[in-house]
Coordinates of C-alpha atoms and ligand atoms in Angstrom, one line a residue:
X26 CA -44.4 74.4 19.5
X27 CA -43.9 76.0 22.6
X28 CA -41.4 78.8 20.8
X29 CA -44.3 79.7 18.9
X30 CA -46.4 80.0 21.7
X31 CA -44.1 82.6 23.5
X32 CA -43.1 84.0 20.8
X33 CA -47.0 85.1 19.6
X34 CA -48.0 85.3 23.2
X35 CA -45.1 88.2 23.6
X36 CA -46.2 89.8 20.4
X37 CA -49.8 90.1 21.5
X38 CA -48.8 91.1 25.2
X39 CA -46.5 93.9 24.1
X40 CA -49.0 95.3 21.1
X41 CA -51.7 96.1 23.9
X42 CA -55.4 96.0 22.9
X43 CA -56.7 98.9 21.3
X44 CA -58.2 97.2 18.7
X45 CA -61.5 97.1 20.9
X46 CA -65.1 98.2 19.7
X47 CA -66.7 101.3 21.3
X48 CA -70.1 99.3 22.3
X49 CA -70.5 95.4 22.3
X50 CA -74.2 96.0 22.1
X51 CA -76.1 93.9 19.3
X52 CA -77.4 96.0 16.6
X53 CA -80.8 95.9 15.5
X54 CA -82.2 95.9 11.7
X55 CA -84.3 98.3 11.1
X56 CA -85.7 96.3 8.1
X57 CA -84.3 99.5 5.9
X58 CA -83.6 96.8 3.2
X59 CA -87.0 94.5 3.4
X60 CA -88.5 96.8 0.2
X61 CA -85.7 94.9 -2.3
X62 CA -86.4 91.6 -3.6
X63 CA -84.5 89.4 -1.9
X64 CA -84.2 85.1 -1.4
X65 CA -82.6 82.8 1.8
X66 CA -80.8 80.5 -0.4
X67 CA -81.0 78.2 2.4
X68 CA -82.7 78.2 5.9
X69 CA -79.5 78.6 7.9
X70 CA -76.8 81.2 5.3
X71 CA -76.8 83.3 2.5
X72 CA -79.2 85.8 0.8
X73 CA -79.7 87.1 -2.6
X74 CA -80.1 90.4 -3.7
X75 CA -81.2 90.0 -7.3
X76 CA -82.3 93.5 -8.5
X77 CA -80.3 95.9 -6.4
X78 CA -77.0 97.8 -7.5
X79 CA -74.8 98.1 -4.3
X80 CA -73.7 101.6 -6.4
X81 CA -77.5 102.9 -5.9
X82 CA -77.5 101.6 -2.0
X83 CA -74.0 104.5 -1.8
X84 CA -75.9 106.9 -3.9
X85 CA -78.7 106.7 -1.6
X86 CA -80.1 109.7 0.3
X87 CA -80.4 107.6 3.4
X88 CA -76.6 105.8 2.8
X89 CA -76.0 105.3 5.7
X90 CA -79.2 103.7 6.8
X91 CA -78.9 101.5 4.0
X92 CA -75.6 100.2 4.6
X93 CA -75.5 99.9 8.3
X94 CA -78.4 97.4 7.7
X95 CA -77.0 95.4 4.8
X96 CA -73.8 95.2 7.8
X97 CA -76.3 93.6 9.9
X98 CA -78.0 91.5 7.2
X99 CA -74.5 90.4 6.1
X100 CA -73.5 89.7 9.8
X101 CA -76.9 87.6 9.9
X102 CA -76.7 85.6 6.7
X103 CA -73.1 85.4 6.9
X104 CA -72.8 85.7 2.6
X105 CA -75.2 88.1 0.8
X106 CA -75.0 87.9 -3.1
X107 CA -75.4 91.0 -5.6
X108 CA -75.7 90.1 -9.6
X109 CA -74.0 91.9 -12.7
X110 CA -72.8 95.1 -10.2
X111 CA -71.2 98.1 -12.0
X112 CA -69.7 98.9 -8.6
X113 CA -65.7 100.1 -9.7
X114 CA -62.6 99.4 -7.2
X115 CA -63.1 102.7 -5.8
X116 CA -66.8 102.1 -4.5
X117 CA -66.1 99.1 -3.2
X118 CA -63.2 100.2 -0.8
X119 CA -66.0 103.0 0.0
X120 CA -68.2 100.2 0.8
X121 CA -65.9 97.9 2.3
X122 CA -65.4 101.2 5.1
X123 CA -68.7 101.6 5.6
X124 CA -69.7 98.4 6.2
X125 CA -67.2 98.3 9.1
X126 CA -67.9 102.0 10.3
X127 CA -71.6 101.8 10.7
X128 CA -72.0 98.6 12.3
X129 CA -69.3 100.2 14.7
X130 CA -65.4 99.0 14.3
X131 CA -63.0 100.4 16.2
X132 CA -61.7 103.7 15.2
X133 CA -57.9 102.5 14.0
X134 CA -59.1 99.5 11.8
X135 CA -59.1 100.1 8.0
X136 CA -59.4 98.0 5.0
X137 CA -56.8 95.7 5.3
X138 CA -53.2 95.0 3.4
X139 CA -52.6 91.5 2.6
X140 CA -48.6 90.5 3.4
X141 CA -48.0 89.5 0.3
X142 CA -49.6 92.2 -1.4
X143 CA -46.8 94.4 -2.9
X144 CA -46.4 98.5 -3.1
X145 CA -46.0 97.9 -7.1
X146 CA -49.7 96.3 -7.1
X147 CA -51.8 98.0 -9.9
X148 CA -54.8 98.4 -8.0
X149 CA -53.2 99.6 -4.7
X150 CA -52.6 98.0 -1.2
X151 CA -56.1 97.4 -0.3
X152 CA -57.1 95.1 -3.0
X153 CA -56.7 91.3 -3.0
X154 CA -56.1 90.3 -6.5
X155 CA -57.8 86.8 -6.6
X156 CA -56.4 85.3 -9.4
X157 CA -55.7 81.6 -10.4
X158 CA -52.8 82.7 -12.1
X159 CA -49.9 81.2 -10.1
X160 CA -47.5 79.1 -11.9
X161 CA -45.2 78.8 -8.8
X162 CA -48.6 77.2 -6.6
X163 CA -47.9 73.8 -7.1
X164 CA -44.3 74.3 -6.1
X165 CA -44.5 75.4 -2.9
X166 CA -47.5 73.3 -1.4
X167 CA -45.5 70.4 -2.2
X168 CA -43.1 72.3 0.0
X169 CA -45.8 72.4 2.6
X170 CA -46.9 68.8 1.9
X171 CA -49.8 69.4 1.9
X172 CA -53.3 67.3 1.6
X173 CA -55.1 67.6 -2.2
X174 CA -58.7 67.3 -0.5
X175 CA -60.8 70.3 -1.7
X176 CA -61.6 70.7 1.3
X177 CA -58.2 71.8 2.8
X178 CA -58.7 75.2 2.3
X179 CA -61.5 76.1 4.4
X180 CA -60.9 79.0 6.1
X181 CA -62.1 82.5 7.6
X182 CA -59.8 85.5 5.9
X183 CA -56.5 86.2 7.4
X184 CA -57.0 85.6 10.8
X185 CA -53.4 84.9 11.5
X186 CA -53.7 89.1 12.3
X187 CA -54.5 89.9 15.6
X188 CA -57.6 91.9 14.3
X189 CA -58.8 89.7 11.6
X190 CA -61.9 90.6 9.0
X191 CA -65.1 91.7 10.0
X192 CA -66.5 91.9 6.4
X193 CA -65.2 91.0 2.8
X194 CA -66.4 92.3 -0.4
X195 CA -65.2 89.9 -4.1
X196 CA -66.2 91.1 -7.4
X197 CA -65.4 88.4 -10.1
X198 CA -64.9 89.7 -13.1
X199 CA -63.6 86.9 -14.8
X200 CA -64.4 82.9 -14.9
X201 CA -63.5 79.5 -16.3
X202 CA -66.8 77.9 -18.8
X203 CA -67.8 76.3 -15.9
X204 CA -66.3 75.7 -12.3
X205 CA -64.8 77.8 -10.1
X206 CA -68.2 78.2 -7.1
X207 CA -67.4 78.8 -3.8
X208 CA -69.1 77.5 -0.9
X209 CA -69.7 79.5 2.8
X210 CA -70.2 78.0 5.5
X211 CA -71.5 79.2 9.1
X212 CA -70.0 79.3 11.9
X213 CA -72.8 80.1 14.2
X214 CA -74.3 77.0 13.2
X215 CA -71.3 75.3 13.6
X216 CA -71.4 76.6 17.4
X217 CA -75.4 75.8 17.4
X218 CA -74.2 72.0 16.6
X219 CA -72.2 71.4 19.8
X220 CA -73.6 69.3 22.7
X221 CA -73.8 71.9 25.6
X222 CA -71.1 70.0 27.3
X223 CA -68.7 70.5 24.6
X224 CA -69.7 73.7 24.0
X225 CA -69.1 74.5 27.4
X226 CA -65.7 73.4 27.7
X227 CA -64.7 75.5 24.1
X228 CA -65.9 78.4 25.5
X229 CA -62.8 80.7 27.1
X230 CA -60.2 78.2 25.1
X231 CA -57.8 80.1 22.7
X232 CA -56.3 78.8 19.2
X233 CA -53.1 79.4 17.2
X234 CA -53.5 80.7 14.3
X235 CA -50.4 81.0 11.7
X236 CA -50.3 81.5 8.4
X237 CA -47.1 79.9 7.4
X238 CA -47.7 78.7 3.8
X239 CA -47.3 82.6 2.7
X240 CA -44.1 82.9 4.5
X241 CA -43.0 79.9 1.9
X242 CA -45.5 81.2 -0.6
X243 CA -43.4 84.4 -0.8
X244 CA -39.8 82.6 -0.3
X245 CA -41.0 80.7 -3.6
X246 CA -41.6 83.4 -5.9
X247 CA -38.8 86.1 -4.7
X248 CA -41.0 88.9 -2.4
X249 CA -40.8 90.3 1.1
X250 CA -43.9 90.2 3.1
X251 CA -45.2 93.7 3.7
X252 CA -44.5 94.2 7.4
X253 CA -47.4 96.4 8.0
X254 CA -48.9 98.0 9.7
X255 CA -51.6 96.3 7.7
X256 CA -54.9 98.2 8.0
X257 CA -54.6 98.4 12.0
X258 CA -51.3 99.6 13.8
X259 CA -51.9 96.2 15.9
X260 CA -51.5 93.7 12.4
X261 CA -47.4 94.2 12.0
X262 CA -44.3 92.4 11.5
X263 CA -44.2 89.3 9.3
X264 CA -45.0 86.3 11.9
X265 CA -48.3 86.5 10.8
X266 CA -49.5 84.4 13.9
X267 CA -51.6 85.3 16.4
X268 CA -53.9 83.8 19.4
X269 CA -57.8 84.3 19.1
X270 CA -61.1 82.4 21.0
X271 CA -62.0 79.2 20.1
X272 CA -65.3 80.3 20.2
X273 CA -66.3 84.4 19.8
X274 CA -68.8 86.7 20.2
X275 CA -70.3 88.3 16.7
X276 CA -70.2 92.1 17.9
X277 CA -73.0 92.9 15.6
X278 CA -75.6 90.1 16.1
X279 CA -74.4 89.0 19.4
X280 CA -74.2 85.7 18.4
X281 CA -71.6 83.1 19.4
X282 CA -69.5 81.5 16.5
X283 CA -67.4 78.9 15.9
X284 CA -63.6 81.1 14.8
X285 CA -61.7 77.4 14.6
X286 CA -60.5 77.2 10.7
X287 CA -59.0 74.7 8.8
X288 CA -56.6 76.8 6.8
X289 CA -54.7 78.9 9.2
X290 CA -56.2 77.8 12.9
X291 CA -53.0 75.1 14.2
X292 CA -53.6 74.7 17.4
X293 CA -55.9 74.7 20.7
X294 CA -53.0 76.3 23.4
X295 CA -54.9 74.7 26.3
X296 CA -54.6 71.8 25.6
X297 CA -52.4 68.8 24.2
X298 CA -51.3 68.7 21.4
X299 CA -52.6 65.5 20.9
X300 CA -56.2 66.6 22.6
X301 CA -56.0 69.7 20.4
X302 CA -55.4 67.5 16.8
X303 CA -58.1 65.4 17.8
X304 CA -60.8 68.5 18.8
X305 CA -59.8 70.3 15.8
X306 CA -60.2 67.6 13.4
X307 CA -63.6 67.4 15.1
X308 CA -64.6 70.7 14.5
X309 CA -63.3 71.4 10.9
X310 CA -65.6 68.3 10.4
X311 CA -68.7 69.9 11.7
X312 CA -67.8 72.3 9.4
X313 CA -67.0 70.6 6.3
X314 CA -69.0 67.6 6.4
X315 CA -72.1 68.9 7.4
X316 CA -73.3 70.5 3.6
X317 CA -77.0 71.9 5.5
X318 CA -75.2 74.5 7.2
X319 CA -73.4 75.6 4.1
X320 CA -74.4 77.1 0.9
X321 CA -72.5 77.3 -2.6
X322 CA -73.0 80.2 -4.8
X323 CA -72.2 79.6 -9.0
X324 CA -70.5 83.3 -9.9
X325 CA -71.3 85.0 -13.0
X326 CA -69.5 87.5 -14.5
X327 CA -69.3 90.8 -12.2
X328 CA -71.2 88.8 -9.2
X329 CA -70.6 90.4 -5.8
X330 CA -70.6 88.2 -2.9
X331 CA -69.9 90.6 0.7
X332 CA -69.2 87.9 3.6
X333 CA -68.7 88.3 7.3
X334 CA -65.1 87.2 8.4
X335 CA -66.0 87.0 11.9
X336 CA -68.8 84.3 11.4
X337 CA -68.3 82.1 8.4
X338 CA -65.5 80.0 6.5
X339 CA -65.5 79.8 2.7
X340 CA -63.7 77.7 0.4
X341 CA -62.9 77.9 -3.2
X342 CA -63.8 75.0 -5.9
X343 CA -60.7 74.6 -7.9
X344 CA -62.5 72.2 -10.9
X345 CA -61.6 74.6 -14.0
X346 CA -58.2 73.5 -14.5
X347 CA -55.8 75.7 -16.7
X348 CA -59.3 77.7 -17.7
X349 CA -58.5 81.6 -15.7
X350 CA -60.5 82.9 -12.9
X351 CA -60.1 86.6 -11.1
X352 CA -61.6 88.9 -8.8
X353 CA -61.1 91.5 -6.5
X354 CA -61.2 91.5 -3.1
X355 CA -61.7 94.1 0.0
X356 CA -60.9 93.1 3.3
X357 CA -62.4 95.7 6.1
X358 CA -60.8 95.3 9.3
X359 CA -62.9 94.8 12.7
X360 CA -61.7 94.5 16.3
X361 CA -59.8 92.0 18.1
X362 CA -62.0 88.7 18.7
X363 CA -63.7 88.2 22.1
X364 CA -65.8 85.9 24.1
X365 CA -69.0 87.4 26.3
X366 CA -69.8 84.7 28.1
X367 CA -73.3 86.4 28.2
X368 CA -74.0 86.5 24.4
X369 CA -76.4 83.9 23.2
X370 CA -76.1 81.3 20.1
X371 CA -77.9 82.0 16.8
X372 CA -80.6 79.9 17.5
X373 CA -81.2 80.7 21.0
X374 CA -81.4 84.2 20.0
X375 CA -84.0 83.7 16.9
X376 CA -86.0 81.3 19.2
X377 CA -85.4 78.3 17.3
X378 CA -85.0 74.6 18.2
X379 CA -82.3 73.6 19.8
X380 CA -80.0 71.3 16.7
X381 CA -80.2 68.6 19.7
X382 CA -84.0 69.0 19.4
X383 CA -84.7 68.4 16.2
Ligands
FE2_18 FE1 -60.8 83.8 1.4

């Protein structure tokens, strides 16, 4: 443990921080999107969009308008859904940028290249081929030894990079009968569902996160992992482990979330490692356990979901067997996590109840 430490602490220390965002002022909706039709799926995440095409939102005269607010709607609602879009792979990396240059990413973050994406990809570097084709899966998680709950795969995407995901944008263009939802989860409810006291004492702590089941993922099936730089000159090398805030700021909102997950996310460097097992069992619990601050969307063909990274965790529902499921995936790139000690919670911002109140 404590090689890992030095060696990610090094790694972070030497790469400097550059990754940082121009202004860490909120952004305010300007309610540009209000005239669609639209549904809260429940009272805490997600919205549905059920008669726009995200391809007419690009198209738009006022672009730009348009799609800085769906950033903050997004960033708001954590998951916002899109039926039966005609949007192609090249709008949707258009999208994927826009989304993180309007609501204000640092200049040098791109869409992002997943290490075990490889230069011979059909569709290019910066799509994610979701696919449940993978014959050799089974072979190296019982290499990992790993737990069969669905709910071990929990996760934000690829924060193992020192500047993780601010948004994510999966078309599905292809799924099992039936099966195959995915559920999102919050993670500023999460953080609204701490006792002051324990919130307290996460705030300022930093987590381990390491994605080691690709380094065996890609042992397993013959590849090298692409060494970067992967979207951001600061995501290189193949250790893919980095250190981020147990708790962070949402630079858009300015809401605190909970940036703990249960996928990558190994442990709490503060403390024990006994104190930080038993604190992050707690809060992937909150997190999984607790289904009213989650919400579960059933794809149909050529669904868009767009998420935001930097506040929710998402999990896939593997119950179609052999049957094939596949999507594409952008990953837009947003700054390195922080914690403003004077940013608010979700519900403290919105004027809601306390969770302790209720
Ligand atoms: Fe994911």
């Amino acid at each position: 443990m404590s090689n890992i430490q030095t060696t990610t602490q090094t790694s972070v220390q030497s790469s400097g921080s550059i990754s940082v965002r121009a202004s860490t002022v909120p952004l305010k909706p300007t309610g540009a999107l209000d005239k669609y039709e639209h549904v809260d799926l429940t009272p805490v995440i997600g919205r549905e969009y059920p008669n726009v095409q995200l391809t007419d939102l690009l198209n738009a005269e006022n672009a730009d308008e348009l799609i800085r607010e769906l950033a903050i709607i997004v960033s708001q609602r954590n998951v916002v859904f899109f039926r039966n879009q005609d949007i192609d792979i090249e709008k949707q990396k258009l999208l994927g940028n826009k989304l993180g240059i309007l609501s204000g990413r640092p200049q040098n973050s791109g869409l992002h290249i997943h290490p075990t994406t490889q230069p011979t990809s059909e569709l290019g570097l910066e799509i994610s081929v979701i696919t449940s084709k993978n014959p050799k899966k089974k072979e190296y998680e019982s290499e990992l030894d790993i737990s069969r709950f669905a709910s071990r795969e929990w996760h934000s995407d690829i924060t193992f990079e020192p500047v993780p995901s601010d948004f994510a944008i999966l078309k599905v263009h292809t799924l099992p009968e039936v099966g195959g939802d995915t559920v999102w989860a919050s993670g500023y409810e999460a953080y609204d569902r701490l006792s002051p006291a324990l919130a307290k004492h996460l705030e300022g702590l930093t987590a381990l996160h390491d994605a080691r089941q690709f380094k065996i993922y890609a042992k397993h099936i013959g590849i090298t992992l692409n060494d970067g730089p992967r979207g951001n000159p600061e995501n290189i090398g193949t250790s893919l482990q980095t250190i981020h805030p147990v708790i962070r700021t949402n630079p858009v909102t300015g809401w605190k979330a909970l940036f703990v997950n249960k996928n990558f996310t190994r442990r709490i460097l503060e403390l024990t490692k006994d104190e930080s097992d038993a604190t992050l069992d707690y809060l992937h619990r909150l997190v999984t356990e607790n289904h009213d601050l989650q919400v579960r969307f059933r794809w149909n063909k050529n669904d868009v979901a767009i998420w935001a990274n930097s506040a929710s965790f998402h999990n896939v529902t593997r119950d179609y067997g052999d049957e094939f499921r596949e999507g594409n995936r952008v990953v837009s790139l947003g700054e390195r996590p922080y914690f403003d000690p004077t940013s608010k919670s979700r519900r403290e911002a919105l004027g809601l109840k306390r969770w302790s109140d209720l």
